Coordinates of C-alpha atoms in Angstrom, one line a residue:
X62 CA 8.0 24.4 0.1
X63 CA 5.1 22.7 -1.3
X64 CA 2.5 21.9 1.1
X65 CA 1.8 18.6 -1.2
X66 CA 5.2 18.4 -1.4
X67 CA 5.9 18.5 2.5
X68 CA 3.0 16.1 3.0
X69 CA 4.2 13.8 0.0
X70 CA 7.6 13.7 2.6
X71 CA 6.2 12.5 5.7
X72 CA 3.8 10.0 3.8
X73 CA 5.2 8.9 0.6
X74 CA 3.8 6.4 -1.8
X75 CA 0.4 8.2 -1.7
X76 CA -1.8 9.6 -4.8
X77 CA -1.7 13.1 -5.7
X78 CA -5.7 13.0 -5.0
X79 CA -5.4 11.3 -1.5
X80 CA -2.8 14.4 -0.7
X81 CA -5.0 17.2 -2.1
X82 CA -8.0 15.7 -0.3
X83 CA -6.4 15.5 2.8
X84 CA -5.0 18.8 3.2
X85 CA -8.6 20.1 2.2
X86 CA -10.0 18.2 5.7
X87 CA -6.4 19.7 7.3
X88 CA -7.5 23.5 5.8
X89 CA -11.2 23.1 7.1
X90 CA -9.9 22.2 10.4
X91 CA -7.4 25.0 10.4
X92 CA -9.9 27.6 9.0
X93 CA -12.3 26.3 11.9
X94 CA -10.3 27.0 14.4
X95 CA -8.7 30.1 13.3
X96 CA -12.1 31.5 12.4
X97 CA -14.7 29.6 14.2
X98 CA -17.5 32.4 13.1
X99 CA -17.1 32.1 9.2
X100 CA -14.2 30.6 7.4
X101 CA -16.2 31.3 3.7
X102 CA -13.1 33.2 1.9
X103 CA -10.5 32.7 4.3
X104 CA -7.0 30.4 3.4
X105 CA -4.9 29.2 5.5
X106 CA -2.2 32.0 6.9
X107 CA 1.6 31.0 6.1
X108 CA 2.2 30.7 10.1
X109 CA 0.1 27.8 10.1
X110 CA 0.6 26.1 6.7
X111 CA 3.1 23.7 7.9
X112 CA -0.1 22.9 11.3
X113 CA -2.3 22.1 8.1
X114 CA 0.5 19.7 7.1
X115 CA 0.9 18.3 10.2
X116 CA -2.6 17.8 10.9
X117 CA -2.9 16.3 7.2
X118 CA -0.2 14.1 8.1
X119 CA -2.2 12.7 11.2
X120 CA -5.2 11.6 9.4
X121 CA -3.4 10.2 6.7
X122 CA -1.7 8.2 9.2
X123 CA -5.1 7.1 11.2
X124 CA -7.0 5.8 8.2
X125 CA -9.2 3.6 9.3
X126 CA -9.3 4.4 13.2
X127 CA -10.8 7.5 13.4
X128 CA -12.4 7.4 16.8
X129 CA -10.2 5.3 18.5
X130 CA -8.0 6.3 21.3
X131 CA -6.1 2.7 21.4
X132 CA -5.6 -0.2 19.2
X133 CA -3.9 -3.3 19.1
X134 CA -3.1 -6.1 16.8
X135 CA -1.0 -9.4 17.6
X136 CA 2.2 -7.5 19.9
X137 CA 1.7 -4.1 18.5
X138 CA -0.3 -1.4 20.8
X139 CA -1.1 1.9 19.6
X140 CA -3.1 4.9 21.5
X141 CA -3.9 8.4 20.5
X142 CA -4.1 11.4 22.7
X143 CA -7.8 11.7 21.7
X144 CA -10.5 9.8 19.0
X145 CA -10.0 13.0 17.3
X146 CA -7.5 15.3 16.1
X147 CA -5.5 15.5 19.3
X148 CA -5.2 19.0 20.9
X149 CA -1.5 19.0 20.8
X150 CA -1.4 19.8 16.7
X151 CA -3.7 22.8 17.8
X152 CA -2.7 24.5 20.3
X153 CA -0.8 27.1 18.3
X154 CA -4.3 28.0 16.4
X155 CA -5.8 31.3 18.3
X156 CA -9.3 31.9 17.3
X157 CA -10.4 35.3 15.9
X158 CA -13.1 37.1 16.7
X159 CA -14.6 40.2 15.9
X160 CA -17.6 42.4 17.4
X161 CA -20.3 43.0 15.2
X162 CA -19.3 45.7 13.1
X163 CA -16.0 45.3 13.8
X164 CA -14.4 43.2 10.7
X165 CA -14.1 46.1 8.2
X166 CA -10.7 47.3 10.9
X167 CA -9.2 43.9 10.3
X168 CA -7.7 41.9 7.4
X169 CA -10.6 41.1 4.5
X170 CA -11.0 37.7 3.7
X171 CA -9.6 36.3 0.3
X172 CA -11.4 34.8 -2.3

């Protein structure tokens, strides 16, 4: 599947551009992780397409209170694990790491 397509599931009635842009902030977040040394060339590996989705889906959904970790309005109360992306949609993303010298014995990046 899609990942525009999966995303377009979770959060319909959203514009093509609004999905794009936030799988881009999803991929940066999974590529920082996943890399934290240099992600310039790297894309996201299939294990963790459907984190980027997930992660996409979360920010999507908390437009308009980043940074908050609770909200309320009239008899609706809302709270967030964390005023970021909360741990629990990264827990599965290991970082990398190499020793200098070391990242020719290893997968290259892709363009």
């Amino acid at each position: 599947m899609e990942l525009k397509q999966a995303l377009q599931g979770l959060c319909p009635d959203e514009t093509d551009s609004t999905y794009e842009l936030y799988l881009e902030l999803a991929k940066a977040e999974v590529l920082r992780r996943l890399y934290p040394f240099s992600q310039k060339g790297r894309s996201v590996p299939e294990e963790h397409q459907m984190t980027q989705v997930r992660i996409a889906e979360f920010l999507l959904n908390k437009r308009g209170a980043i940074g908050e970790t609770s909200h309320g309005e009239l008899q609706m109360q809302r709270s967030y694990e964390s005023g970021d992306i909360p741990s629990s949609l990264t827990r599965n993303l290991i970082p990398e790491a190499f020793c200098p010298g070391e990242e020719g014995l290893h997968e290259t990046p892709t363009n």
